[in-house]
Short mmCIF file of C-alpha atoms in Angstrom, two decimals:
data_model
loop_
_atom_site.label_atom_id
_atom_site.label_comp_id
_atom_site.label_asym_id
_atom_site.label_seq_id
_atom_site.Cartn_x
_atom_site.Cartn_y
_atom_site.Cartn_z
CA UNK Q 150 -38.46 35.21 -1.31
CA UNK Q 151 -41.22 33.30 -3.02
CA UNK Q 152 -39.83 34.33 -6.37
CA UNK Q 153 -36.43 33.04 -5.32
CA UNK Q 154 -37.86 29.72 -4.18
CA UNK Q 155 -39.80 29.55 -7.40
CA UNK Q 156 -36.75 30.04 -9.54
CA UNK Q 157 -34.85 27.49 -7.43
CA UNK Q 158 -37.71 25.13 -8.14
CA UNK Q 159 -37.40 25.88 -11.86
CA UNK Q 160 -33.66 25.32 -11.78
CA UNK Q 161 -33.25 22.32 -9.53
CA UNK Q 162 -36.47 20.32 -9.51
CA UNK Q 163 -38.41 21.04 -12.67
CA UNK Q 164 -36.03 19.35 -15.14
CA UNK Q 165 -36.30 16.10 -13.21
CA UNK Q 166 -40.04 16.41 -12.60
CA UNK Q 167 -40.70 17.13 -16.22
CA UNK Q 168 -38.50 14.72 -18.13
CA UNK Q 169 -38.03 11.02 -17.54
CA UNK Q 170 -34.62 10.94 -19.26
CA UNK Q 171 -33.39 13.47 -16.68
CA UNK Q 172 -34.64 11.31 -13.81
CA UNK Q 173 -32.84 8.32 -15.32
CA UNK Q 174 -29.67 10.34 -15.75
CA UNK Q 175 -29.94 11.45 -12.11
CA UNK Q 176 -30.19 7.87 -10.86
CA UNK Q 177 -27.37 6.77 -13.14
CA UNK Q 178 -25.02 9.55 -11.98
CA UNK Q 179 -25.78 8.89 -8.29
CA UNK Q 180 -25.16 5.15 -8.69
CA UNK Q 181 -21.94 5.84 -10.56
CA UNK Q 182 -20.63 8.24 -7.92
CA UNK Q 183 -21.23 5.74 -5.10
CA UNK Q 184 -18.78 3.29 -6.66
CA UNK Q 185 -16.38 5.60 -8.47
CA UNK Q 186 -15.77 7.94 -5.50
CA UNK Q 187 -14.14 5.43 -3.13
CA UNK Q 188 -12.38 3.54 -5.94
CA UNK Q 189 -10.82 6.81 -7.11
CA UNK Q 190 -9.53 7.59 -3.61
CA UNK Q 191 -7.77 4.24 -3.40
CA UNK Q 192 -6.37 4.59 -6.93
CA UNK Q 193 -4.93 7.96 -5.96
CA UNK Q 194 -3.53 6.75 -2.64
CA UNK Q 195 -1.87 3.79 -4.36
CA UNK Q 196 -0.25 6.20 -6.86
CA UNK Q 197 -2.28 4.54 -9.61
CA UNK Q 198 -4.06 7.61 -11.01
CA UNK Q 199 -2.50 6.94 -14.41
CA UNK Q 200 -3.41 3.27 -14.20
CA UNK Q 201 -7.07 4.22 -14.03
CA UNK Q 202 -6.66 6.40 -17.09
CA UNK Q 203 -4.88 3.67 -19.02
CA UNK Q 204 -7.46 1.04 -18.12
CA UNK Q 205 -10.29 3.35 -19.18
CA UNK Q 206 -8.73 3.59 -22.62
CA UNK Q 207 -8.09 -0.12 -22.70
CA UNK Q 208 -11.82 -0.77 -22.39
CA UNK Q 209 -12.46 0.94 -25.72
CA UNK Q 210 -11.33 -1.77 -28.20
CA UNK Q 211 -13.23 -4.42 -26.22
CA UNK Q 212 -16.43 -2.40 -26.25
CA UNK Q 213 -15.80 -1.61 -29.91
CA UNK Q 214 -15.58 -5.30 -30.79
CA UNK Q 215 -18.86 -5.82 -28.93
CA UNK Q 216 -20.30 -2.99 -30.99
CA UNK Q 217 -18.94 -4.53 -34.20
CA UNK Q 218 -20.66 -7.81 -33.39
CA UNK Q 219 -24.05 -6.57 -32.28
CA UNK Q 220 -24.30 -2.80 -32.62
CA UNK Q 221 -25.03 -0.50 -29.68
CA UNK Q 222 -26.04 -3.35 -27.40
CA UNK Q 223 -25.55 -3.06 -23.64
CA UNK Q 224 -24.63 -6.71 -23.09
CA UNK Q 225 -22.10 -7.11 -25.90
CA UNK Q 226 -20.32 -3.84 -25.17
CA UNK Q 227 -20.22 -4.54 -21.41
CA UNK Q 228 -18.76 -8.01 -21.87
CA UNK Q 229 -16.27 -6.75 -24.45
CA UNK Q 230 -15.22 -3.85 -22.19
CA UNK Q 231 -14.81 -6.06 -19.13
CA UNK Q 232 -12.77 -8.63 -21.08
CA UNK Q 233 -10.47 -5.98 -22.55
CA UNK Q 234 -10.07 -4.21 -19.17
CA UNK Q 235 -9.08 -7.38 -17.33
CA UNK Q 236 -6.79 -8.45 -20.17
CA UNK Q 237 -4.86 -5.16 -20.07
CA UNK Q 238 -4.70 -5.17 -16.26
CA UNK Q 239 -3.15 -8.65 -16.35
CA UNK Q 240 -0.89 -7.93 -19.33
CA UNK Q 241 0.44 -4.75 -17.71
CA UNK Q 242 1.26 -6.72 -14.56
CA UNK Q 243 2.99 -9.47 -16.56
CA UNK Q 244 5.00 -7.01 -18.66
CA UNK Q 245 6.11 -5.17 -15.52
CA UNK Q 246 7.28 -8.34 -13.84
CA UNK Q 247 9.02 -9.88 -16.83
CA UNK Q 248 10.57 -6.89 -18.59
CA UNK Q 249 12.57 -3.91 -17.45
CA UNK Q 250 9.74 -1.45 -18.13
CA UNK Q 251 8.16 0.27 -15.15
CA UNK Q 252 4.42 -0.23 -14.84
CA UNK Q 253 3.51 3.31 -15.88
CA UNK Q 254 5.56 3.04 -19.08
CA UNK Q 255 3.95 -0.24 -20.11
CA UNK Q 256 0.49 1.13 -19.28
CA UNK Q 257 1.12 4.21 -21.44
CA UNK Q 258 2.06 1.90 -24.30
CA UNK Q 259 -1.07 -0.19 -23.83
CA UNK Q 260 -3.49 2.68 -23.72
CA UNK Q 261 -2.16 4.46 -26.78
CA UNK Q 262 -2.50 1.25 -28.77
CA UNK Q 263 -5.95 0.58 -27.28
CA UNK Q 264 -7.29 4.01 -28.13
CA UNK Q 265 -6.14 3.81 -31.76
CA UNK Q 266 -7.45 0.27 -32.13
CA UNK Q 267 -10.82 1.13 -30.59
CA UNK Q 268 -11.43 4.15 -32.81
CA UNK Q 269 -10.44 2.10 -35.84
CA UNK Q 270 -12.81 -0.76 -35.01
CA UNK Q 271 -15.80 1.52 -34.38
CA UNK Q 272 -15.16 3.40 -37.63
CA UNK Q 273 -15.12 0.11 -39.55
CA UNK Q 274 -18.83 -0.29 -39.07
CA UNK Q 275 -20.42 2.74 -37.59
CA UNK Q 276 -20.95 6.42 -38.18
CA UNK Q 277 -19.29 9.31 -36.42
CA UNK Q 278 -22.39 9.54 -34.21
CA UNK Q 279 -21.77 6.02 -32.94
CA UNK Q 280 -18.12 6.84 -32.37
CA UNK Q 281 -19.09 9.88 -30.30
CA UNK Q 282 -21.51 7.67 -28.39
CA UNK Q 283 -18.74 5.23 -27.50
CA UNK Q 284 -16.16 7.89 -26.70
CA UNK Q 285 -18.37 10.22 -24.69
CA UNK Q 286 -21.29 8.12 -23.50
CA UNK Q 287 -25.01 8.76 -23.37
CA UNK Q 288 -25.98 9.79 -19.88
CA UNK Q 289 -29.26 11.22 -21.23
CA UNK Q 290 -30.29 7.93 -22.83
CA UNK Q 291 -29.91 5.37 -20.05
CA UNK Q 292 -32.43 2.53 -20.37
CA UNK Q 293 -33.66 0.24 -17.58
CA UNK Q 294 -31.02 -2.39 -18.12
CA UNK Q 295 -28.19 0.11 -18.07
CA UNK Q 296 -29.51 1.61 -14.83
CA UNK Q 297 -29.72 -1.84 -13.29
CA UNK Q 298 -26.14 -2.52 -14.37
CA UNK Q 299 -24.90 0.75 -12.84
CA UNK Q 300 -26.75 0.06 -9.59
CA UNK Q 301 -25.44 -3.50 -9.45
CA UNK Q 302 -21.88 -2.28 -9.99
CA UNK Q 303 -22.22 0.30 -7.21
CA UNK Q 304 -23.61 -2.32 -4.83
CA UNK Q 305 -20.91 -4.86 -5.64
CA UNK Q 306 -18.21 -2.20 -5.29
CA UNK Q 307 -19.31 -1.03 -1.85
CA UNK Q 308 -19.79 -4.58 -0.55
CA UNK Q 309 -16.44 -5.82 -1.83
CA UNK Q 310 -14.57 -2.71 -0.65
CA UNK Q 311 -15.97 -3.24 2.84
CA UNK Q 312 -14.79 -6.84 2.67
CA UNK Q 313 -11.19 -6.09 1.61
CA UNK Q 314 -10.87 -2.72 3.36
CA UNK Q 315 -8.30 -3.67 6.01
CA UNK Q 316 -5.80 -5.52 3.78
CA UNK Q 317 -6.29 -2.94 1.02
CA UNK Q 318 -5.37 -0.08 3.35
CA UNK Q 319 -2.42 -1.99 4.76
CA UNK Q 320 -1.25 -2.92 1.26
CA UNK Q 321 -1.16 0.82 0.50
CA UNK Q 322 0.62 1.92 3.68
CA UNK Q 323 3.05 -0.90 4.39
CA UNK Q 324 3.02 -3.71 1.81
CA UNK Q 325 6.11 -5.31 3.35
CA UNK Q 326 4.35 -5.72 6.68
CA UNK Q 327 1.23 -7.15 5.05
CA UNK Q 328 3.43 -9.69 3.23
CA UNK Q 329 4.97 -10.70 6.54
CA UNK Q 330 1.64 -11.36 8.28
CA UNK Q 331 -0.69 -12.44 5.50
CA UNK Q 332 -0.92 -13.75 1.97
CA UNK Q 333 -3.95 -11.58 1.24
CA UNK Q 334 -1.94 -8.84 -0.53
CA UNK Q 335 -1.90 -10.40 -4.03
CA UNK Q 336 -5.56 -11.47 -4.19
CA UNK Q 337 -6.67 -8.15 -2.71
CA UNK Q 338 -4.73 -6.24 -5.38
CA UNK Q 339 -6.35 -8.30 -8.13
CA UNK Q 340 -9.83 -7.86 -6.64
CA UNK Q 341 -9.22 -4.14 -6.46
CA UNK Q 342 -8.15 -3.97 -10.11
CA UNK Q 343 -11.31 -5.94 -10.94
CA UNK Q 344 -13.39 -3.29 -9.18
CA UNK Q 345 -11.60 -0.55 -11.11
CA UNK Q 346 -12.44 -2.24 -14.43
CA UNK Q 347 -16.05 -2.83 -13.32
CA UNK Q 348 -16.56 0.83 -12.42
CA UNK Q 349 -14.89 2.04 -15.58
CA UNK Q 350 -17.21 -0.12 -17.68
CA UNK Q 351 -20.17 1.29 -15.75
CA UNK Q 352 -18.87 4.82 -16.25
CA UNK Q 353 -18.30 4.05 -19.92
CA UNK Q 354 -22.02 3.59 -20.54
CA UNK Q 355 -22.85 6.96 -19.01
CA UNK Q 356 -19.83 9.09 -19.81
CA UNK Q 357 -17.87 7.22 -22.48
CA UNK Q 358 -14.39 5.74 -22.32
CA UNK Q 359 -12.61 9.07 -22.36
CA UNK Q 360 -14.51 10.71 -19.51
CA UNK Q 361 -15.39 7.74 -17.26
CA UNK Q 362 -12.13 8.02 -15.38
CA UNK Q 363 -12.83 11.71 -14.65
CA UNK Q 364 -15.72 10.76 -12.37
CA UNK Q 365 -13.23 8.60 -10.47
CA UNK Q 366 -10.09 10.69 -10.20
CA UNK Q 367 -11.31 14.31 -9.99
CA UNK Q 368 -13.44 13.86 -6.83
CA UNK Q 369 -10.66 11.86 -5.18
CA UNK Q 370 -8.04 14.51 -5.86
CA UNK Q 371 -10.40 17.30 -4.76
CA UNK Q 372 -11.28 15.44 -1.53
CA UNK Q 373 -7.60 15.40 -0.56
CA UNK Q 374 -7.78 19.15 -0.01
CA UNK Q 375 -10.49 18.77 2.64
CA UNK Q 376 -9.29 16.01 4.94
CA UNK Q 377 -6.24 14.03 6.01
CA UNK Q 378 -8.41 11.21 7.34
CA UNK Q 379 -9.05 8.24 5.07
CA UNK Q 380 -12.66 7.61 6.10
CA UNK Q 381 -13.57 11.27 5.67
CA UNK Q 382 -11.74 11.43 2.32
CA UNK Q 383 -13.79 8.50 1.03
CA UNK Q 384 -17.05 10.20 2.06
CA UNK Q 385 -16.08 13.60 0.71
CA UNK Q 386 -14.97 12.15 -2.63
CA UNK Q 387 -18.28 10.33 -3.04
CA UNK Q 388 -20.17 13.50 -2.11
CA UNK Q 389 -18.22 15.61 -4.59
CA UNK Q 390 -18.82 13.04 -7.33
CA UNK Q 391 -22.57 12.95 -6.61
CA UNK Q 392 -23.13 16.70 -6.16
CA UNK Q 393 -20.81 17.66 -9.01
CA UNK Q 394 -22.48 15.07 -11.23
CA UNK Q 395 -25.98 16.35 -10.52
CA UNK Q 396 -24.91 19.99 -10.85
CA UNK Q 397 -23.24 19.22 -14.17
CA UNK Q 398 -26.36 17.45 -15.36
CA UNK Q 399 -28.51 20.50 -14.52
CA UNK Q 400 -26.06 22.89 -16.13
CA UNK Q 401 -25.99 20.87 -19.32
CA UNK Q 402 -29.81 20.89 -19.34
CA UNK Q 403 -30.12 24.64 -18.83
CA UNK Q 404 -27.27 25.64 -21.12
CA UNK Q 405 -27.96 23.01 -23.74
CA UNK Q 406 -24.38 21.73 -23.42
CA UNK Q 407 -23.36 18.09 -23.95
CA UNK Q 408 -23.94 16.40 -20.59
CA UNK Q 409 -20.83 14.20 -20.21
CA UNK Q 410 -18.30 17.03 -20.59
CA UNK Q 411 -20.55 19.33 -18.50
CA UNK Q 412 -20.50 16.84 -15.61
CA UNK Q 413 -16.75 16.35 -15.70
CA UNK Q 414 -16.13 20.09 -16.04
CA UNK Q 415 -18.37 20.84 -13.07
CA UNK Q 416 -16.44 18.36 -10.95
CA UNK Q 417 -13.32 20.00 -12.37
CA UNK Q 418 -14.51 23.36 -11.05
CA UNK Q 419 -15.05 21.77 -7.61
CA UNK Q 420 -11.47 20.46 -7.86
CA UNK Q 421 -10.17 23.94 -8.67
CA UNK Q 422 -12.11 25.47 -5.79
CA UNK Q 423 -10.87 22.76 -3.41
CA UNK Q 424 -7.29 23.39 -4.48
CA UNK Q 425 -7.77 27.06 -3.64
CA UNK Q 426 -9.94 26.97 -0.53
CA UNK Q 427 -9.53 23.42 0.85
CA UNK Q 428 -8.98 23.40 4.60
CA UNK Q 429 -6.23 20.82 4.24
CA UNK Q 430 -3.59 22.32 1.98
CA UNK Q 431 -5.58 24.83 -0.07
CA UNK Q 432 -3.20 27.51 -1.33
CA UNK Q 433 -5.33 30.48 -0.19
CA UNK Q 434 -4.36 29.72 3.43
CA UNK Q 435 -0.71 30.11 2.60
CA UNK Q 436 -1.32 33.67 1.44
CA UNK Q 437 -2.97 34.68 4.70
CA UNK Q 438 -0.53 35.74 7.40
CA UNK Q 439 -0.85 33.16 10.18
CA UNK Q 440 1.22 33.33 13.35
CA UNK Q 441 2.91 30.06 14.20
CA UNK Q 442 1.88 28.21 17.35
CA UNK Q 443 3.73 27.99 20.64
CA UNK Q 444 4.18 24.21 20.57
CA UNK I 15 26.44 -13.99 29.54
CA UNK I 16 26.77 -17.72 29.14
CA UNK I 17 23.07 -18.45 29.64
CA UNK I 18 22.37 -17.99 25.94
CA UNK I 19 25.17 -20.39 25.06
CA UNK I 20 23.82 -23.11 27.39
CA UNK I 21 20.36 -22.72 25.94
CA UNK I 22 21.86 -23.11 22.48
CA UNK I 23 22.90 -26.60 23.33
CA UNK I 24 19.58 -27.54 24.89
CA UNK I 25 16.95 -25.87 22.69
CA UNK I 26 17.84 -23.96 19.51
CA UNK I 27 15.22 -21.61 18.07
CA UNK I 28 16.94 -21.54 14.71
CA UNK I 29 19.62 -23.69 13.15
CA UNK I 30 21.52 -22.91 9.96
CA UNK I 31 22.79 -25.97 8.12
CA UNK I 32 25.51 -25.16 5.59
CA UNK I 33 23.36 -22.22 4.53
CA UNK I 34 24.30 -20.39 1.33
CA UNK I 35 22.19 -17.43 0.27
CA UNK I 36 22.57 -15.16 -2.67
CA UNK I 37 21.31 -13.44 -5.73
CA UNK I 38 21.77 -14.75 -9.30
CA UNK I 39 23.88 -17.66 -7.97
CA UNK I 40 26.43 -15.26 -6.42
CA UNK I 41 26.63 -16.01 -2.71
CA UNK I 42 25.90 -13.21 -0.22
CA UNK I 43 26.06 -15.57 2.76
CA UNK I 44 28.41 -18.50 2.25
CA UNK I 45 28.28 -21.88 4.02
CA UNK I 46 26.90 -20.66 7.34
CA UNK I 47 26.31 -23.26 10.01
CA UNK I 48 25.26 -22.73 13.60
CA UNK I 49 22.36 -22.45 15.99
CA UNK I 50 20.58 -19.57 17.69
CA UNK I 51 19.40 -20.44 21.18
CA UNK I 52 15.80 -19.93 22.13
CA UNK I 53 15.71 -16.69 24.10
CA UNK I 54 19.04 -15.52 22.71
CA UNK I 55 19.87 -11.85 22.22
CA UNK I 56 22.08 -12.00 19.14
CA UNK I 57 23.75 -9.12 17.33
CA UNK I 58 24.78 -9.60 13.71
CA UNK I 59 27.63 -7.29 12.72
CA UNK I 60 29.88 -7.02 9.71
CA UNK I 61 30.87 -4.68 6.89
CA UNK I 62 28.41 -3.45 4.25
CA UNK I 63 27.51 -6.18 1.81
CA UNK I 64 28.41 -8.90 4.30
CA UNK I 65 25.03 -10.59 3.91
CA UNK I 66 23.45 -9.47 7.19
CA UNK I 67 20.15 -8.29 5.74
CA UNK I 68 20.13 -11.25 3.37
CA UNK I 69 20.38 -13.58 6.35
CA UNK I 70 17.35 -11.96 8.03
CA UNK I 71 15.32 -12.16 4.82
CA UNK I 72 16.01 -15.85 4.56
CA UNK I 73 14.96 -16.41 8.17
CA UNK I 74 11.64 -14.68 7.42
CA UNK I 75 11.35 -16.91 4.37
CA UNK I 76 11.25 -14.32 1.58
CA UNK I 77 14.55 -15.59 0.18
CA UNK I 78 15.06 -19.20 -0.82
CA UNK I 79 18.53 -20.64 0.02
CA UNK I 80 20.89 -21.48 -2.86
CA UNK I 81 22.14 -24.36 -0.77
CA UNK I 82 21.64 -25.75 2.70
CA UNK I 83 18.68 -25.03 4.93
CA UNK I 84 17.32 -23.21 7.96
CA UNK I 85 15.69 -25.28 10.66
CA UNK I 86 13.01 -23.12 12.30
CA UNK I 87 12.19 -25.90 14.79
CA UNK I 88 8.50 -25.39 15.24
CA UNK I 89 8.43 -21.63 14.75
CA UNK I 90 5.41 -20.83 12.64
CA UNK I 91 5.40 -17.88 10.25
CA UNK I 92 3.27 -15.90 12.70
CA UNK I 93 5.83 -16.40 15.47
CA UNK I 94 8.31 -14.25 13.57
CA UNK I 95 8.20 -10.45 13.55
CA UNK I 96 10.48 -8.62 11.14
CA UNK I 97 11.44 -4.96 10.97
CA UNK I 98 13.18 -4.41 7.63
CA UNK I 99 16.04 -1.97 7.14
CA UNK I 100 14.02 0.61 5.29
CA UNK I 101 10.39 -0.30 5.77
CA UNK I 102 8.56 0.53 2.54
CA UNK I 103 5.98 2.65 4.33
CA UNK I 104 4.00 5.30 2.50
CA UNK I 105 4.29 8.09 5.05
CA UNK I 106 1.88 10.33 3.13
CA UNK I 107 -1.01 7.87 3.49
CA UNK I 108 -3.80 9.33 5.65
CA UNK I 109 -3.66 6.88 8.55
CA UNK I 110 -3.20 7.56 12.24
CA UNK I 111 -0.52 6.24 14.56
CA UNK I 112 -3.17 4.29 16.47
CA UNK I 113 -4.47 2.54 13.36
CA UNK I 114 -1.02 1.57 12.12
CA UNK I 115 0.09 0.23 15.50
CA UNK I 116 -3.16 -1.70 15.90
CA UNK I 117 -2.25 -3.71 12.79
CA UNK I 118 0.29 -5.47 14.99
CA UNK I 119 -2.80 -7.41 16.08
CA UNK I 120 -3.20 -8.85 12.58
CA UNK I 121 -2.37 -12.40 13.62
CA UNK I 122 -5.24 -12.36 16.07
CA UNK I 123 -7.84 -10.28 14.26
CA UNK I 124 -7.01 -11.08 10.62
CA UNK I 125 -8.98 -9.40 7.88
CA UNK I 126 -12.33 -9.14 9.64
CA UNK I 127 -11.75 -9.52 13.38
CA UNK I 128 -12.98 -6.80 15.69
CA UNK I 129 -10.48 -4.52 17.36
CA UNK I 130 -11.86 -4.32 20.89
CA UNK I 131 -11.07 -1.29 22.96
CA UNK I 132 -11.84 -2.41 26.46
CA UNK I 133 -10.78 -0.65 29.64
CA UNK I 134 -7.34 -2.12 29.01
CA UNK I 135 -6.36 -1.22 25.46
CA UNK I 136 -3.21 -3.07 24.34
CA UNK I 137 -2.73 -0.69 21.41
CA UNK I 138 -2.71 2.36 23.68
CA UNK I 139 -0.40 0.51 26.07
CA UNK I 140 2.05 -0.25 23.29
CA UNK I 141 2.02 3.39 22.13
CA UNK I 142 2.56 4.41 25.73
CA UNK I 143 5.43 1.94 26.11
CA UNK I 144 7.39 3.51 23.26
CA UNK I 145 6.86 6.97 24.73
CA UNK I 146 4.36 8.26 22.19
CA UNK I 147 1.39 8.89 24.47
CA UNK I 148 -0.66 11.73 22.98
CA UNK I 149 0.38 10.82 19.42
CA UNK I 150 -2.47 8.32 18.87
CA UNK I 151 -4.48 10.52 16.51
CA UNK I 152 -1.49 12.00 14.67
CA UNK I 153 -1.10 11.21 10.98
CA UNK I 154 2.03 9.31 9.92
CA UNK I 155 3.18 12.19 7.73
CA UNK I 156 3.59 14.46 10.76
CA UNK I 157 6.10 12.19 12.53
CA UNK I 158 9.87 12.57 12.62
CA UNK I 159 12.16 9.67 11.71
CA UNK I 160 12.73 8.72 15.34
CA UNK I 161 9.02 8.89 16.17
CA UNK I 162 8.27 6.69 13.16
CA UNK I 163 10.75 4.10 14.42
CA UNK I 164 9.02 4.21 17.83
CA UNK I 165 5.69 3.57 16.09
CA UNK I 166 7.14 0.52 14.34
CA UNK I 167 8.49 -0.78 17.65
CA UNK I 168 5.03 -0.33 19.19
CA UNK I 169 3.62 -2.48 16.41
CA UNK I 170 6.33 -5.09 17.07
CA UNK I 171 5.29 -5.06 20.74
CA UNK I 172 1.72 -5.94 19.78
CA UNK I 173 2.84 -8.69 17.42
CA UNK I 174 3.87 -10.66 20.46
CA UNK I 175 6.28 -12.78 18.41
CA UNK I 176 8.68 -15.43 19.75
CA UNK I 177 11.39 -14.47 17.26
CA UNK I 178 12.03 -10.79 16.54
CA UNK I 179 14.30 -9.73 13.67
CA UNK I 180 15.55 -6.14 13.54
CA UNK I 181 17.52 -4.86 10.56
CA UNK I 182 19.60 -1.83 11.56
CA UNK I 183 16.86 -0.46 13.83
CA UNK I 184 18.93 2.49 15.10
CA UNK I 185 20.20 3.98 11.84
CA UNK I 186 19.69 7.75 11.90
CA UNK I 187 18.07 7.56 15.34
CA UNK I 188 19.20 9.83 18.18
CA UNK I 189 20.75 8.63 21.44
CA UNK I 190 17.64 9.11 23.57
CA UNK I 191 15.38 7.17 21.21
CA UNK I 192 18.03 4.48 20.74
CA UNK I 193 18.34 3.97 24.48
CA UNK I 194 14.53 3.81 24.87
CA UNK I 195 14.27 1.23 22.11
CA UNK I 196 17.16 -0.80 23.58
CA UNK I 197 15.16 -0.93 26.82
CA UNK I 198 12.33 -2.53 24.82
CA UNK I 199 14.74 -5.07 23.35
CA UNK I 200 15.98 -5.85 26.85
CA UNK I 201 12.35 -6.33 27.92
CA UNK I 202 11.80 -8.82 25.08
CA UNK I 203 14.98 -10.62 26.15
CA UNK I 204 13.63 -10.78 29.69
CA UNK I 205 10.42 -12.32 28.33
CA UNK I 206 12.54 -15.14 26.79
CA UNK I 207 11.86 -14.03 23.24
CA UNK I 208 14.62 -14.61 20.70
CA UNK I 209 15.94 -11.32 19.27
CA UNK I 210 18.33 -11.05 16.31
CA UNK I 211 19.45 -7.52 15.43
CA UNK I 212 21.70 -6.32 12.63
CA UNK I 213 23.77 -3.47 14.06
CA UNK I 214 26.67 -1.21 13.17
CA UNK I 215 27.35 0.52 16.48
CA UNK I 216 29.92 -1.70 18.23
CA UNK I 217 29.41 0.25 21.46
CA UNK I 218 25.75 -0.77 21.60
CA UNK I 219 26.63 -4.36 20.71
CA UNK I 220 29.32 -4.67 23.39
CA UNK I 221 27.11 -3.12 26.04
CA UNK I 222 23.76 -4.78 25.41
CA UNK I 223 24.15 -7.94 23.33
CA UNK I 224 25.59 -11.02 25.04
CA UNK I 225 26.10 -12.94 21.79
CA UNK I 226 27.41 -11.76 18.42
CA UNK I 227 27.75 -13.19 14.94
CA UNK I 228 30.49 -11.45 12.95
CA UNK I 229 29.52 -11.99 9.34
CA UNK I 230 31.59 -11.21 6.27
CA UNK I 231 29.82 -13.37 3.74
CA UNK I 232 31.18 -16.29 5.77
CA UNK I 233 30.91 -16.39 9.53
CA UNK I 234 34.18 -14.89 10.80
CA UNK I 235 33.29 -15.57 14.41
CA UNK I 236 30.18 -16.46 16.40
CA UNK I 237 29.95 -16.57 20.15
CA UNK I 238 30.09 -14.38 23.25
CA UNK I 239 30.38 -10.76 22.15
CA UNK I 240 33.70 -10.03 23.89
CA UNK I 241 35.49 -12.90 22.12
CA UNK I 242 33.80 -12.37 18.75
CA UNK I 243 34.68 -8.70 18.50
CA UNK I 244 38.42 -9.17 19.01
CA UNK I 245 40.64 -6.95 16.90
CA UNK I 246 41.95 -9.88 14.80
CA UNK I 247 38.39 -10.94 13.96
CA UNK I 248 37.36 -7.41 13.04
CA UNK I 249 40.42 -7.07 10.82
CA UNK I 250 39.62 -10.34 9.04
CA UNK I 251 36.04 -9.19 8.47
CA UNK I 252 37.24 -5.90 7.02
CA UNK I 253 39.43 -7.70 4.46
CA UNK I 254 36.38 -9.35 2.94
CA UNK I 255 36.06 -8.60 -0.76
CA UNK I 256 32.75 -6.87 -1.24
CA UNK I 257 32.27 -7.17 -4.99
CA UNK I 258 31.48 -10.53 -6.45
CA UNK I 259 33.40 -11.71 -9.48
CA UNK I 260 31.67 -12.19 -12.80
CA UNK I 261 34.16 -14.91 -13.66
CA UNK I 262 33.62 -16.79 -10.39
CA UNK I 263 33.94 -20.56 -10.69
CA UNK I 264 31.38 -22.88 -9.22
CA UNK I 265 32.02 -23.24 -5.48
CA UNK I 266 33.22 -26.73 -4.59
CA UNK I 267 33.69 -26.16 -0.90
CA UNK I 268 32.29 -28.99 1.16
CA UNK I 269 30.78 -27.98 4.45
#
C-alpha cells in the first residue's frame, strides 16, 4: 500500500514539486480550461464547432505579424492575434450577409488563406523552431506575464458569460422569440464571438494555433455524452478540460512526449471513452439488452 | 357576434392604412385598409401565398411596408406576442420545458431579473393550463409536435400580451390538442385581449372566430365570419394568381 502511494506520489505530485516550469504549466492549463470549457459548450450548441476551428487558424497571421515586428513577444503576438481574430469574425459575418455563401463555406475559405499566410509570414523571418512554437505553443515555457494573461482571460470569460447567460441561451434555443422580446441578440452574439477570440488567443500561447481549439471543442463534445442538462454539461466540460489537461501534462513529462499534442490526445481519449461509456447516449448501452419501460 | 364590430368603431387596436407589403417590390399584401377592434377575435384565411404570414410579420414590425402604414395605436412592442408559423426552435438544445416557458416572463425580468418561485408559481400554472403538468423537467427533445405547441402556448400565456398573433397554430396538431388550445384562445378573448390567427381549417374558423379577414393578396372580404366565408367570396379568393410576374408594371392603383 505504501509502495503504491509512493509511486502515486512519484507520478502525480513529484513533477510539480520538483520543477517550476511544470507548476507554471499546471496553472496555465487550469486557467485555460476554466474559460475554454464553457465557451466550447456554447460553440457546439450553436452549431459553430467549425467556426471555432476557423477562427483559431485566423489568429495565426495576426500573431505572425506581431512576431515579424518584435519576435516572440507576448504583447505583440497577443495584439496581432486578437486583431486578426476579430477581423475574420466580422468579415465572415459580412460575407455571409452580403453574398450567397453560407457562413461555413466563407469561414473555410478564410481559414485556409489565414493558415497559408501565417506560415509564410513566420518563415520570412524565423526558423523552423519558431514556426513550431507558433503552431504548437509552449505550455512548458509560460512566463509570469503569460500566466497573468491566461488568468485574466479566464476571469473575464466567466464574468461575461454569467452576464449574458440568459440571452445567450435563448439566442441558441429560439432566436426568433428573443428577437421579438429584446434587442440583445445581436450584441450578445458579438460579445460571444469576442470571448471565443479571447480564449483562442489565450490557448494559442499555451498550445499553439492548431491545437488551441482542441481544448475548447473536445471537452464540450465529450461532456454531451454525460448529461442532457446545460448547467451540468458546462461543469462537466470544464472538468474534462482541466483533468484531461493535467493528465496530458503528466503523461508528456513521464513519456518525454511533446506536451501540447499529449494534452489534446489525452482529452481525445476521454472523448473516445465518453462516446463509448457515456450515460447519455454512449454506444455501449445500446449493445446491452434493456427491456423497455411500461410507460 | 357583433360586439367586435361595435368595438371596431369605438376603439381600434390596429388600423391598416392602404398597406402594401412585399418582397423585392413585388406585393404580397396589396392595398389593405381596415381596422381590428380592441378585443377582437379575428381569423385570417386565404389560399397559400395570399400574404397572411406577411401581414402578421408586418404587425410585429419585422417587415417594413412598401407603401401605407399600420397604426398600432399605443400598443408597445412588448404588448405584442407572436407565434410564428414554424418557430425556429432548436429542439436538441438541453433546456427543460420549465425553463423555456419561464422565458415568457422576459418582459418583466429581462436579462438579469430574478425568477421568483413563490407559493404561487405562474410558470407552473401556465404549464398546468396547457395540460402539461408533470412535464416541467422534461427536455425539449423528448416532446412530440403537439406537446411542443402546448409549451409555446404556455409561454404565450405568461407573456400576458394585449395583442396575440398566431400563425397557423394548429398545423399538424391533433383534434384533442387543437380543442384544448382553442379553449385558451377563447380565454384570451374573454380577457379582452386582441387575437389574430392565421388558419386553414374553415370549420374551426366558422365555429370559434366571430370575425374573419379573407385575404388573397388583396382583402376579398372582411367582416362577420358567416358573411365573409360565403361561397362567392371563397371562389374569388381561389382565383387569385399566386405567382408574381417578373414583367409587372409599377402599380398605379390609388387607394
